[in-house]
Amino acid sequence: MSLTVRDLVADAALGLTTRAGEQALDRPISWVHTSELVDPAPFLEGGELLLTTGLALRAENCEALVRRLTEVGVAGLGFGVGLSHREIPAELVTAAECAGLPLLAVPRPTPFIAISKAVSRAIAAEEYASLRRTSRAQHELAQAAGTANGVAALVRKLSRLLDAWVLLLDAGGGRLLHSAPTAAASRLPQIEPEVKKVRSKRGLVAAGFACGDQEVSMQALGGRARGFLVVGRSGPFATTDHHVINSAASLLTLALEQVEALAAARRRLRAGFLTLMLHGESVHDVLAYLHAELPPEPFRVVVLAGARDRDELLSRLAADQPSAPVYLAEHGDTIVGLVGDDALDWLTGWPGVAIGVSEPCDIAGLAEGLRQAQQAARAAKRNDTVVRFGDLAGYGLLNLVPGADAQAFAEAVLAPLRGQDVLLESLRTWLANHGQWDPAASRLGVHRHTLRNRVRKVEELLGRSLDRPGVRAELWLALQVHGDAR
């Protein structure tokens, strides 16, 4: 607790008496300053107890002096009586009372130095107590961080030390990793706008803001924001509290770095084991040693492609993993999962990602299962959806050809007919009717001889015979792409 003007008045050894500003005696004192200037305000920072004997004070200057001291924010004014003035001038008492400025009478036997020493001792004791409290808190936080579930334990310990609610958010700022107490998780939507502000800044960032009746302190963890620590309570945070929060933030940053490094190592191992399995190697014993488990056979291979932030998707998958065995690993620029049908809905329920699913397979057929899932994922990329390999037959040939490649092919094949819309439509209708003249002519509403002439003109422009099945197939494919482009 900071030393207040009331505490100083209560020190009987000093003999101070209150003459004005009784209602403001609980102001904290930051320092003591002595001055006989008519206007000492330019030399003050606020929070001081100003001591004076009124050597240069005149009755007409009392109101101006009080106004200037109030503006600068002094804690109070101590007036030494029995020297320049036998009593505190009535004008000064009136002005101080009107301004709500604590005005203390300092008896002549009490030297100003005694007041300065009393304040200095109190400030030193407060700083020492703050240092001890910070040291104890840091020790307790370090002990919590060293436990089995160190991150969660550290969050709970910080909450108890500060009598505050604490949230630990992921690097994206939108997912809650830990909260203390548990009910504090309900505050996440309220602080979301402030999280976005801090996320938009780079480097080590901290922010303080009000959230309803709560004072909130938030800071990014680490230079590239491995997470966000949010602490709030109904009362303000003292300097010591901020030291404790900073210590917790440092420990959490180290803990998250260790978790991140361990996760990266596990991901590399899983990717390596997947490669071994694709080459027919048995890794069951090693996986059991690492507490990893393959789903029972037959399982499906699932490929997740096109994720904007693959690291974040992997973290979300790991955090939300079902009870059924699932094996996840990175493969190239995709995520590969080996899952049974009981967990398939979980792994295919992620929006914004192209997902391909193989037919059921076993370890011996893993490479073929991966090929099937990759092919299905390429088809799924068109709409960021889920495609099963068994359903590819219903998607048509064009869904298996990259859109840009198909468009380039169509433009090249049909280039000689560019601008010939009548010929293009006649060719499309003739091919759709399997080269039969009468049905095609009837559909177009022309005589069959007119259609024959148009088809001959197409052959002349293309320089190719439409009697060849391969030419007809290429033109039909090109016309389908051309129709989609329109």
CSV table of C-alpha atoms in Angstrom, one decimal:
chain,number,residue,atom,x,y,z
A,1,MET,CA,0.0,0.0,0.0
A,2,SER,CA,1.3,3.5,-0.9
A,3,LEU,CA,1.8,6.0,1.9
A,4,THR,CA,-1.1,8.5,1.9
A,5,VAL,CA,-1.5,11.9,3.4
A,6,ARG,CA,-3.7,10.4,6.1
A,7,ASP,CA,-0.9,8.0,7.1
A,8,LEU,CA,1.4,10.9,7.5
A,9,VAL,CA,-1.1,12.8,9.7
A,10,ALA,CA,-1.6,9.7,11.8
A,11,ASP,CA,2.2,9.7,12.7
A,12,ALA,CA,2.0,11.2,16.2
A,13,ALA,CA,5.8,11.9,16.2
A,14,LEU,CA,5.3,14.5,13.4
A,15,GLY,CA,2.5,16.4,15.1
A,16,LEU,CA,0.8,17.3,11.8
A,17,THR,CA,-2.8,18.6,11.9
A,18,THR,CA,-5.3,18.9,9.0
A,19,ARG,CA,-6.6,22.4,8.2
A,20,ALA,CA,-8.3,21.8,4.9
A,21,GLY,CA,-9.1,19.1,2.4
A,22,GLU,CA,-10.1,16.4,4.9
A,23,GLN,CA,-12.0,14.5,2.2
A,24,ALA,CA,-8.8,14.1,0.1
A,25,LEU,CA,-6.4,12.7,2.7
A,26,ASP,CA,-6.2,9.3,1.0
A,27,ARG,CA,-4.1,10.7,-1.8
A,28,PRO,CA,-0.8,8.7,-2.1
A,29,ILE,CA,2.5,10.6,-1.7
A,30,SER,CA,5.2,10.0,-4.2
A,31,TRP,CA,7.8,12.3,-2.8
A,32,VAL,CA,8.4,15.4,-0.6
A,33,HIS,CA,9.5,18.8,-2.0
A,34,THR,CA,10.3,22.0,-0.2
A,35,SER,CA,9.9,25.4,-1.9
A,36,GLU,CA,9.4,29.0,-1.0
A,37,LEU,CA,8.7,30.1,-4.6
A,38,VAL,CA,5.5,32.0,-5.3
A,39,ASP,CA,4.8,29.5,-8.1
A,40,PRO,CA,6.6,26.2,-7.5
A,41,ALA,CA,4.4,24.3,-10.0
A,42,PRO,CA,6.9,24.2,-12.9
A,43,PHE,CA,9.2,22.1,-10.7
A,44,LEU,CA,6.7,19.5,-9.6
A,45,GLU,CA,5.5,16.3,-11.4
A,46,GLY,CA,2.4,15.5,-9.3
A,47,GLY,CA,1.9,13.4,-6.3
A,48,GLU,CA,4.4,15.3,-4.1
A,49,LEU,CA,3.7,16.7,-0.6
A,50,LEU,CA,4.9,20.3,-0.9
A,51,LEU,CA,6.4,21.9,2.2
A,52,THR,CA,6.7,25.7,2.6
A,53,THR,CA,6.9,28.3,5.4
A,54,GLY,CA,5.2,30.9,3.1
A,55,LEU,CA,8.2,33.2,3.1
A,56,ALA,CA,7.1,34.9,-0.1
A,57,LEU,CA,3.4,34.2,0.2
A,58,ARG,CA,1.0,37.1,0.3
A,59,ALA,CA,-2.8,37.0,1.0
A,60,GLU,CA,-3.6,38.0,-2.6
A,61,ASN,CA,-1.5,35.1,-4.0
A,62,CYS,CA,-3.1,32.3,-1.9
A,63,GLU,CA,-5.9,31.4,-4.4
A,64,ALA,CA,-3.5,31.4,-7.4
A,65,LEU,CA,-1.0,29.2,-5.5
A,66,VAL,CA,-3.7,26.6,-4.6
A,67,ARG,CA,-5.0,26.6,-8.2
A,68,ARG,CA,-1.5,25.9,-9.7
A,69,LEU,CA,-0.8,23.2,-7.1
A,70,THR,CA,-4.2,21.5,-7.9
A,71,GLU,CA,-3.5,21.7,-11.6
A,72,VAL,CA,-0.2,19.9,-11.3
A,73,GLY,CA,-1.7,17.3,-9.0
A,74,VAL,CA,0.2,17.6,-5.7
A,75,ALA,CA,-0.8,15.2,-2.9
A,76,GLY,CA,-1.0,18.0,-0.4
A,77,LEU,CA,0.5,21.2,1.1
A,78,GLY,CA,2.4,21.3,4.4
A,79,PHE,CA,2.7,24.7,5.9
A,80,GLY,CA,5.3,25.4,8.6
A,81,VAL,CA,3.8,27.7,11.2
A,82,GLY,CA,5.7,29.8,13.8
A,83,LEU,CA,8.3,31.1,11.3
A,84,SER,CA,7.2,33.3,8.4
A,85,HIS,CA,3.6,33.1,9.6
A,86,ARG,CA,2.4,32.5,13.2
A,87,GLU,CA,-0.6,30.7,11.7
A,88,ILE,CA,-1.7,29.5,8.3
A,89,PRO,CA,-3.2,32.5,6.4
A,90,ALA,CA,-7.0,32.3,6.4
A,91,GLU,CA,-7.0,33.0,2.7
A,92,LEU,CA,-4.9,29.9,2.1
A,93,VAL,CA,-7.2,27.8,4.3
A,94,THR,CA,-10.3,29.0,2.4
A,95,ALA,CA,-8.7,28.4,-1.0
A,96,ALA,CA,-7.5,24.9,-0.1
A,97,GLU,CA,-10.9,23.9,1.3
A,98,CYS,CA,-12.6,25.1,-1.8
A,99,ALA,CA,-10.2,23.2,-4.1
A,100,GLY,CA,-10.2,20.0,-2.0
A,101,LEU,CA,-6.4,20.3,-1.4
A,102,PRO,CA,-5.2,18.7,1.8
A,103,LEU,CA,-3.5,21.4,3.9
A,104,LEU,CA,-1.4,20.4,6.9
A,105,ALA,CA,-0.1,22.6,9.7
A,106,VAL,CA,3.5,21.7,10.5
A,107,PRO,CA,4.4,22.8,14.1
A,108,ARG,CA,7.7,24.6,14.6
A,109,PRO,CA,9.3,21.7,16.6
A,110,THR,CA,8.9,19.4,13.5
A,111,PRO,CA,11.7,20.0,11.0
A,112,PHE,CA,10.8,19.5,7.4
A,113,ILE,CA,13.6,16.9,7.1
A,114,ALA,CA,11.8,14.7,9.6
A,115,ILE,CA,8.8,14.6,7.2
A,116,SER,CA,11.1,13.9,4.3
A,117,LYS,CA,12.7,11.0,6.2
A,118,ALA,CA,9.3,9.6,7.2
A,119,VAL,CA,8.2,9.6,3.6
A,120,SER,CA,11.5,8.1,2.4
A,121,ARG,CA,11.3,5.3,4.9
A,122,ALA,CA,7.7,4.5,3.9
A,123,ILE,CA,8.6,4.5,0.1
A,124,ALA,CA,11.7,2.3,0.8
A,125,ALA,CA,9.6,-0.1,2.8
A,126,GLU,CA,6.9,-0.2,0.1
A,127,GLU,CA,9.5,-0.8,-2.6
A,128,TYR,CA,11.1,-3.6,-0.5
A,129,ALA,CA,7.7,-5.2,0.1
A,130,SER,CA,7.0,-4.9,-3.6
A,131,LEU,CA,10.3,-6.5,-4.5
A,132,ARG,CA,9.7,-9.4,-2.1
A,133,ARG,CA,6.2,-9.9,-3.4
A,134,THR,CA,7.5,-9.9,-6.9
A,135,SER,CA,10.3,-12.3,-6.0
A,136,ARG,CA,7.9,-14.7,-4.3
A,137,ALA,CA,5.4,-14.6,-7.2
A,138,GLN,CA,8.2,-15.3,-9.7
A,139,HIS,CA,9.3,-18.3,-7.6
A,140,GLU,CA,5.8,-19.7,-7.5
A,141,LEU,CA,5.2,-19.1,-11.2
A,142,ALA,CA,8.5,-20.8,-12.0
A,143,GLN,CA,7.5,-23.8,-9.8
A,144,ALA,CA,4.1,-24.0,-11.6
A,145,ALA,CA,5.8,-23.8,-15.0
A,146,GLY,CA,8.0,-26.8,-14.1
A,147,THR,CA,5.1,-29.2,-13.4
A,148,ALA,CA,3.8,-31.8,-15.8
A,149,ASN,CA,1.1,-29.5,-17.3
A,150,GLY,CA,3.1,-26.4,-16.8
A,151,VAL,CA,1.3,-24.0,-19.1
A,152,ALA,CA,-2.1,-24.6,-17.6
A,153,ALA,CA,-0.7,-24.6,-14.1
A,154,LEU,CA,1.1,-21.3,-14.7
A,155,VAL,CA,-2.2,-19.7,-15.9
A,156,ARG,CA,-4.0,-20.9,-12.7
A,157,LYS,CA,-1.2,-19.7,-10.5
A,158,LEU,CA,-1.2,-16.2,-12.1
A,159,SER,CA,-5.0,-16.0,-11.6
A,160,ARG,CA,-4.6,-16.8,-7.8
A,161,LEU,CA,-1.6,-14.4,-7.3
A,162,LEU,CA,-3.4,-11.4,-8.7
A,163,ASP,CA,-7.0,-12.4,-7.8
A,164,ALA,CA,-7.8,-11.9,-11.5
A,165,TRP,CA,-9.2,-13.9,-14.4
A,166,VAL,CA,-6.6,-15.0,-17.0
A,167,LEU,CA,-6.9,-16.2,-20.6
A,168,LEU,CA,-4.2,-17.7,-22.8
A,169,LEU,CA,-5.0,-17.5,-26.5
A,170,ASP,CA,-3.3,-19.1,-29.5
A,171,ALA,CA,-1.1,-17.3,-32.0
A,172,GLY,CA,-4.2,-16.4,-34.0
A,173,GLY,CA,-5.8,-14.8,-31.0
A,174,GLY,CA,-9.2,-16.5,-31.7
A,175,ARG,CA,-8.8,-19.9,-29.9
A,176,LEU,CA,-8.6,-20.3,-26.2
A,177,LEU,CA,-5.8,-22.5,-24.9
A,178,HIS,CA,-6.4,-22.2,-21.2
A,179,SER,CA,-8.5,-20.0,-18.8
A,180,ALA,CA,-8.6,-19.5,-15.1
A,181,PRO,CA,-11.1,-19.7,-13.6
A,182,THR,CA,-12.9,-21.8,-16.2
A,183,ALA,CA,-15.8,-19.4,-16.4
A,184,ALA,CA,-13.4,-16.7,-17.7
A,185,ALA,CA,-13.6,-18.2,-21.1
A,186,SER,CA,-17.0,-16.4,-21.6
A,187,ARG,CA,-15.0,-13.1,-21.8
A,188,LEU,CA,-13.3,-14.0,-25.1
A,189,PRO,CA,-15.9,-12.4,-27.4
A,190,GLN,CA,-15.7,-9.1,-25.4
A,191,ILE,CA,-12.0,-8.7,-25.8
A,192,GLU,CA,-11.8,-9.9,-29.4
A,193,PRO,CA,-11.6,-6.4,-31.0
A,194,GLU,CA,-8.6,-5.5,-28.7
A,195,VAL,CA,-6.9,-8.8,-29.7
A,196,LYS,CA,-7.2,-7.9,-33.3
A,197,LYS,CA,-5.6,-4.5,-32.6
A,198,VAL,CA,-2.6,-6.1,-30.9
A,199,ARG,CA,-2.3,-8.7,-33.6
A,200,SER,CA,-2.0,-6.0,-36.2
A,201,LYS,CA,1.2,-4.7,-34.6
A,202,ARG,CA,4.6,-6.3,-34.8
A,203,GLY,CA,7.1,-7.1,-32.1
A,204,LEU,CA,6.6,-7.3,-28.4
A,205,VAL,CA,3.3,-5.6,-27.9
A,206,ALA,CA,1.3,-4.9,-24.7
A,207,ALA,CA,-1.9,-3.0,-24.2
A,208,GLY,CA,-4.1,-1.9,-21.3
A,209,PHE,CA,-7.8,-1.2,-21.7
A,210,ALA,CA,-11.2,-1.2,-19.9
A,211,CYS,CA,-13.7,-3.9,-20.6
A,212,GLY,CA,-16.9,-2.9,-18.9
A,213,ASP,CA,-16.0,-2.6,-15.2
A,214,GLN,CA,-12.8,-4.7,-15.7
A,215,GLU,CA,-9.3,-3.4,-16.1
A,216,VAL,CA,-7.5,-5.6,-18.6
A,217,SER,CA,-3.8,-6.1,-19.4
A,218,MET,CA,-2.9,-7.9,-22.6
A,219,GLN,CA,0.4,-8.7,-24.3
A,220,ALA,CA,1.8,-10.8,-27.1
A,221,LEU,CA,4.0,-13.7,-26.1
A,222,GLY,CA,7.3,-13.6,-28.0
A,223,GLY,CA,8.5,-11.5,-30.9
A,224,ARG,CA,6.3,-13.3,-33.4
A,225,ALA,CA,3.3,-13.7,-31.1
A,226,ARG,CA,3.2,-17.4,-30.2
A,227,GLY,CA,0.1,-16.5,-28.2
A,228,PHE,CA,-1.6,-13.8,-26.2
A,229,LEU,CA,-1.9,-13.4,-22.4
A,230,VAL,CA,-4.9,-11.5,-21.2
A,231,VAL,CA,-5.4,-10.6,-17.5
A,232,GLY,CA,-8.3,-8.7,-16.0
A,233,ARG,CA,-10.0,-7.8,-12.7
A,234,SER,CA,-12.3,-5.2,-11.3
A,235,GLY,CA,-9.6,-3.1,-9.6
A,236,PRO,CA,-6.5,-1.4,-11.2
A,237,PHE,CA,-3.1,-3.2,-11.5
A,238,ALA,CA,-0.3,-1.8,-9.3
A,239,THR,CA,3.3,-1.7,-10.5
A,240,THR,CA,4.0,-5.0,-8.7
A,241,ASP,CA,1.1,-6.6,-10.5
A,242,HIS,CA,2.6,-5.6,-13.8
A,243,HIS,CA,5.9,-7.1,-12.8
A,244,VAL,CA,4.2,-10.4,-12.0
A,245,ILE,CA,2.3,-10.4,-15.3
A,246,ASN,CA,5.5,-9.7,-17.2
A,247,SER,CA,7.2,-12.6,-15.4
A,248,ALA,CA,4.4,-14.9,-16.3
A,249,ALA,CA,4.5,-13.8,-19.9
A,250,SER,CA,8.2,-14.6,-20.1
A,251,LEU,CA,7.7,-18.0,-18.7
A,252,LEU,CA,4.7,-18.7,-21.0
A,253,THR,CA,6.7,-17.6,-24.0
A,254,LEU,CA,9.5,-20.1,-23.1
A,255,ALA,CA,6.9,-22.8,-22.5
A,256,LEU,CA,5.1,-22.2,-25.8
A,257,GLU,CA,8.5,-22.2,-27.6
A,258,GLN,CA,9.3,-25.6,-26.1
A,259,VAL,CA,5.8,-27.0,-27.0
A,260,GLU,CA,6.3,-25.6,-30.5
A,261,ALA,CA,9.7,-27.2,-30.9
A,262,LEU,CA,8.4,-30.6,-29.5
A,263,ALA,CA,5.4,-30.4,-31.9
A,264,ALA,CA,7.7,-29.7,-34.8
A,265,ALA,CA,9.9,-32.7,-34.0
A,266,ARG,CA,6.9,-34.9,-33.7
A,267,ARG,CA,5.6,-33.7,-37.1
A,268,ARG,CA,8.9,-34.5,-38.7
A,269,LEU,CA,8.9,-38.0,-37.1
A,270,ARG,CA,5.3,-38.6,-38.3
A,271,ALA,CA,6.2,-37.5,-41.8
A,272,GLY,CA,9.2,-39.7,-41.8
A,273,PHE,CA,7.2,-42.7,-40.6
A,274,LEU,CA,4.6,-42.1,-43.3
A,275,THR,CA,7.4,-42.2,-45.9
A,276,LEU,CA,8.7,-45.5,-44.5
A,277,MET,CA,5.2,-47.0,-44.5
A,278,LEU,CA,4.7,-45.9,-48.2
A,279,HIS,CA,7.9,-47.9,-48.9
A,280,GLY,CA,6.5,-51.0,-47.2
A,281,GLU,CA,8.5,-50.7,-44.0
A,282,SER,CA,6.9,-51.8,-40.7
A,283,VAL,CA,6.9,-49.1,-38.0
A,284,HIS,CA,4.3,-50.4,-35.6
A,285,ASP,CA,6.8,-51.1,-32.8
A,286,VAL,CA,8.3,-47.6,-33.1
A,287,LEU,CA,4.9,-45.9,-33.2
A,288,ALA,CA,3.8,-47.8,-30.0
A,289,TYR,CA,7.0,-46.5,-28.3
A,290,LEU,CA,6.1,-43.0,-29.3
A,291,HIS,CA,2.5,-43.4,-28.1
A,292,ALA,CA,1.2,-43.1,-31.6
A,293,GLU,CA,-1.3,-45.5,-33.0
A,294,LEU,CA,-2.5,-46.5,-36.5
A,295,PRO,CA,-6.2,-47.1,-37.0
A,296,PRO,CA,-7.3,-50.7,-37.5
A,297,GLU,CA,-7.3,-52.0,-41.0
A,298,PRO,CA,-9.0,-51.4,-43.4
A,299,PHE,CA,-8.6,-47.6,-43.1
A,300,ARG,CA,-8.9,-44.7,-45.5
A,301,VAL,CA,-6.2,-42.3,-46.6
A,302,VAL,CA,-7.4,-38.7,-46.5
A,303,VAL,CA,-5.4,-35.8,-48.1
A,304,LEU,CA,-6.1,-32.2,-47.0
A,305,ALA,CA,-4.8,-29.7,-49.5
A,306,GLY,CA,-4.8,-25.9,-50.0
A,307,ALA,CA,-4.9,-24.9,-46.3
A,308,ARG,CA,-4.0,-21.2,-46.0
A,309,ASP,CA,-2.1,-21.8,-42.8
A,310,ARG,CA,-1.0,-25.5,-42.6
A,311,ASP,CA,0.6,-25.1,-39.1
A,312,GLU,CA,-2.6,-23.6,-37.7
A,313,LEU,CA,-4.7,-26.4,-39.3
A,314,LEU,CA,-2.4,-29.0,-37.8
A,315,SER,CA,-2.6,-27.4,-34.4
A,316,ARG,CA,-6.4,-27.4,-34.6
A,317,LEU,CA,-6.5,-31.0,-35.7
A,318,ALA,CA,-4.2,-32.1,-32.9
A,319,ALA,CA,-6.3,-30.1,-30.3
A,320,ASP,CA,-9.6,-31.6,-31.5
A,321,GLN,CA,-8.5,-35.1,-32.2
A,322,PRO,CA,-11.2,-37.8,-31.6
A,323,SER,CA,-10.9,-40.8,-29.3
A,324,ALA,CA,-10.6,-43.2,-32.2
A,325,PRO,CA,-7.0,-43.8,-33.5
A,326,VAL,CA,-6.0,-41.3,-36.2
A,327,TYR,CA,-2.5,-40.9,-37.7
A,328,LEU,CA,-1.7,-37.4,-39.1
A,329,ALA,CA,1.4,-36.5,-41.0
A,330,GLU,CA,2.7,-33.9,-43.4
A,331,HIS,CA,3.5,-35.1,-46.9
A,332,GLY,CA,4.8,-32.5,-49.4
A,333,ASP,CA,2.5,-29.5,-49.2
A,334,THR,CA,-0.5,-31.5,-47.9
A,335,ILE,CA,-1.6,-33.1,-44.7
A,336,VAL,CA,-2.3,-36.9,-44.8
A,337,GLY,CA,-4.5,-38.7,-42.4
A,338,LEU,CA,-5.0,-42.4,-41.9
A,339,VAL,CA,-8.5,-42.9,-40.4
A,340,GLY,CA,-11.1,-45.5,-39.8
A,341,ASP,CA,-14.7,-44.8,-41.0
A,342,ASP,CA,-15.7,-44.0,-37.4
A,343,ALA,CA,-13.4,-40.9,-37.5
A,344,LEU,CA,-13.9,-40.0,-41.1
A,345,ASP,CA,-16.5,-37.3,-40.5
A,346,TRP,CA,-14.2,-35.5,-38.1
A,347,LEU,CA,-11.3,-35.3,-40.6
A,348,THR,CA,-13.5,-34.2,-43.5
A,349,GLY,CA,-15.3,-31.5,-41.6
A,350,TRP,CA,-12.8,-28.6,-42.1
A,351,PRO,CA,-14.1,-25.8,-44.4
A,352,GLY,CA,-11.9,-24.0,-46.8
A,353,VAL,CA,-9.7,-27.0,-47.5
A,354,ALA,CA,-9.8,-29.4,-50.5
A,355,ILE,CA,-10.1,-32.9,-49.1
A,356,GLY,CA,-9.7,-36.2,-51.0
A,357,VAL,CA,-10.7,-39.6,-49.5
A,358,SER,CA,-9.4,-43.0,-50.7
A,359,GLU,CA,-11.1,-46.3,-50.9
A,360,PRO,CA,-10.6,-48.6,-47.9
A,361,CYS,CA,-7.0,-50.0,-47.8
A,362,ASP,CA,-4.5,-51.7,-45.6
A,363,ILE,CA,-0.8,-51.0,-44.9
A,364,ALA,CA,0.3,-53.0,-47.9
A,365,GLY,CA,-2.0,-50.8,-50.1
A,366,LEU,CA,-1.0,-47.5,-48.5
A,367,ALA,CA,0.8,-46.1,-51.5
A,368,GLU,CA,-2.2,-46.8,-53.7
A,369,GLY,CA,-4.6,-45.3,-51.1
A,370,LEU,CA,-2.5,-42.2,-51.1
A,371,ARG,CA,-2.6,-41.9,-54.9
A,372,GLN,CA,-6.4,-42.3,-54.8
A,373,ALA,CA,-6.7,-39.6,-52.1
A,374,GLN,CA,-4.4,-37.2,-53.9
A,375,GLN,CA,-6.4,-37.6,-57.2
A,376,ALA,CA,-9.6,-37.0,-55.3
A,377,ALA,CA,-8.1,-33.9,-53.6
A,378,ARG,CA,-7.2,-32.5,-57.0
A,379,ALA,CA,-10.8,-32.8,-58.1
A,380,ALA,CA,-11.9,-31.3,-54.7
A,381,LYS,CA,-9.8,-28.2,-55.3
A,382,ARG,CA,-12.3,-26.8,-57.7
A,383,ASN,CA,-14.8,-26.1,-54.9
A,384,ASP,CA,-12.8,-26.6,-51.7
A,385,THR,CA,-15.0,-29.5,-50.9
A,386,VAL,CA,-14.7,-33.3,-50.0
A,387,VAL,CA,-14.4,-35.8,-52.9
A,388,ARG,CA,-14.2,-39.5,-52.4
A,389,PHE,CA,-12.1,-41.5,-55.0
A,390,GLY,CA,-15.1,-43.8,-55.7
A,391,ASP,CA,-17.2,-40.7,-56.7
A,392,LEU,CA,-14.7,-39.5,-59.3
A,393,ALA,CA,-16.4,-41.4,-62.1
A,394,GLY,CA,-19.5,-39.1,-61.6
A,395,TYR,CA,-17.4,-36.0,-61.9
A,396,GLY,CA,-16.6,-36.4,-65.6
A,397,LEU,CA,-13.4,-36.2,-67.5
A,398,LEU,CA,-13.1,-32.4,-67.3
A,399,ASN,CA,-13.0,-32.4,-63.5
A,400,LEU,CA,-9.8,-34.4,-63.7
A,401,VAL,CA,-8.1,-31.8,-65.9
A,402,PRO,CA,-6.7,-28.6,-64.4
A,403,GLY,CA,-9.0,-25.7,-65.5
A,404,ALA,CA,-6.2,-23.6,-67.0
A,405,ASP,CA,-4.9,-26.5,-69.0
A,406,ALA,CA,-8.3,-27.4,-70.3
A,407,GLN,CA,-9.0,-23.8,-71.3
A,408,ALA,CA,-5.7,-23.5,-73.1
A,409,PHE,CA,-6.4,-26.8,-75.0
A,410,ALA,CA,-9.9,-25.6,-76.1
A,411,GLU,CA,-8.6,-22.3,-77.3
A,412,ALA,CA,-5.9,-24.0,-79.4
A,413,VAL,CA,-8.2,-26.6,-80.9
A,414,LEU,CA,-11.0,-24.1,-81.8
A,415,ALA,CA,-8.7,-21.2,-82.8
A,416,PRO,CA,-9.5,-21.5,-86.6
A,417,LEU,CA,-13.3,-21.2,-85.7
A,418,ARG,CA,-12.9,-18.1,-83.6
A,419,GLY,CA,-15.8,-15.7,-84.3
A,420,GLN,CA,-17.7,-18.4,-86.3
A,421,ASP,CA,-20.6,-18.8,-83.9
A,422,VAL,CA,-22.9,-20.4,-86.4
A,423,LEU,CA,-20.3,-23.0,-87.4
A,424,LEU,CA,-19.5,-23.7,-83.7
A,425,GLU,CA,-23.1,-24.3,-82.8
A,426,SER,CA,-23.7,-26.5,-85.8
A,427,LEU,CA,-20.6,-28.6,-84.9
A,428,ARG,CA,-21.7,-28.9,-81.3
A,429,THR,CA,-25.2,-30.1,-82.3
A,430,TRP,CA,-23.9,-32.5,-85.0
A,431,LEU,CA,-21.5,-34.1,-82.5
A,432,ALA,CA,-24.2,-34.3,-79.8
A,433,ASN,CA,-26.3,-36.3,-82.3
A,434,HIS,CA,-23.4,-38.7,-83.0
A,435,GLY,CA,-22.8,-37.3,-86.5
A,436,GLN,CA,-26.4,-38.1,-87.7
A,437,TRP,CA,-27.5,-35.5,-90.2
A,438,ASP,CA,-31.3,-35.5,-90.0
A,439,PRO,CA,-31.7,-35.3,-86.2
A,440,ALA,CA,-28.9,-32.6,-86.0
A,441,ALA,CA,-30.4,-30.5,-88.8
A,442,SER,CA,-33.9,-30.8,-87.3
A,443,ARG,CA,-32.5,-29.6,-83.9
A,444,LEU,CA,-30.8,-26.6,-85.7
A,445,GLY,CA,-33.9,-25.9,-87.8
A,446,VAL,CA,-32.0,-26.1,-91.1
A,447,HIS,CA,-31.9,-28.4,-94.1
A,448,ARG,CA,-29.5,-31.4,-93.9
A,449,HIS,CA,-27.7,-30.1,-97.0
A,450,THR,CA,-27.1,-26.8,-95.2
A,451,LEU,CA,-25.7,-28.7,-92.2
A,452,ARG,CA,-23.4,-30.7,-94.5
A,453,ASN,CA,-22.0,-27.6,-96.0
A,454,ARG,CA,-21.3,-26.1,-92.6
A,455,VAL,CA,-19.5,-29.3,-91.4
A,456,ARG,CA,-17.4,-29.3,-94.6
A,457,LYS,CA,-16.5,-25.6,-93.9
A,458,VAL,CA,-15.4,-26.6,-90.4
A,459,GLU,CA,-13.2,-29.3,-91.8
A,460,GLU,CA,-11.6,-26.8,-94.2
A,461,LEU,CA,-10.9,-24.3,-91.5
A,462,LEU,CA,-9.5,-26.9,-89.1
A,463,GLY,CA,-7.6,-28.8,-91.8
A,464,ARG,CA,-8.8,-32.1,-90.2
A,465,SER,CA,-11.3,-34.8,-91.2
A,466,LEU,CA,-14.3,-35.2,-88.9
A,467,ASP,CA,-14.6,-38.9,-90.0
A,468,ARG,CA,-11.8,-39.7,-87.5
A,469,PRO,CA,-13.1,-40.6,-83.9
A,470,GLY,CA,-10.1,-39.1,-82.2
A,471,VAL,CA,-10.7,-35.7,-83.9
A,472,ARG,CA,-14.4,-35.8,-82.9
A,473,ALA,CA,-13.5,-36.6,-79.3
A,474,GLU,CA,-11.0,-33.7,-79.1
A,475,LEU,CA,-13.5,-31.3,-80.6
A,476,TRP,CA,-16.3,-32.4,-78.2
A,477,LEU,CA,-14.0,-31.9,-75.2
A,478,ALA,CA,-12.9,-28.5,-76.5
A,479,LEU,CA,-16.5,-27.4,-77.1
A,480,GLN,CA,-17.5,-28.4,-73.5
A,481,VAL,CA,-14.7,-26.2,-72.1
A,482,HIS,CA,-15.7,-23.4,-74.5
A,483,GLY,CA,-19.3,-23.6,-73.4
A,484,ASP,CA,-18.3,-23.4,-69.7
A,485,ALA,CA,-16.1,-20.4,-70.4
A,486,ARG,CA,-19.0,-18.6,-71.9
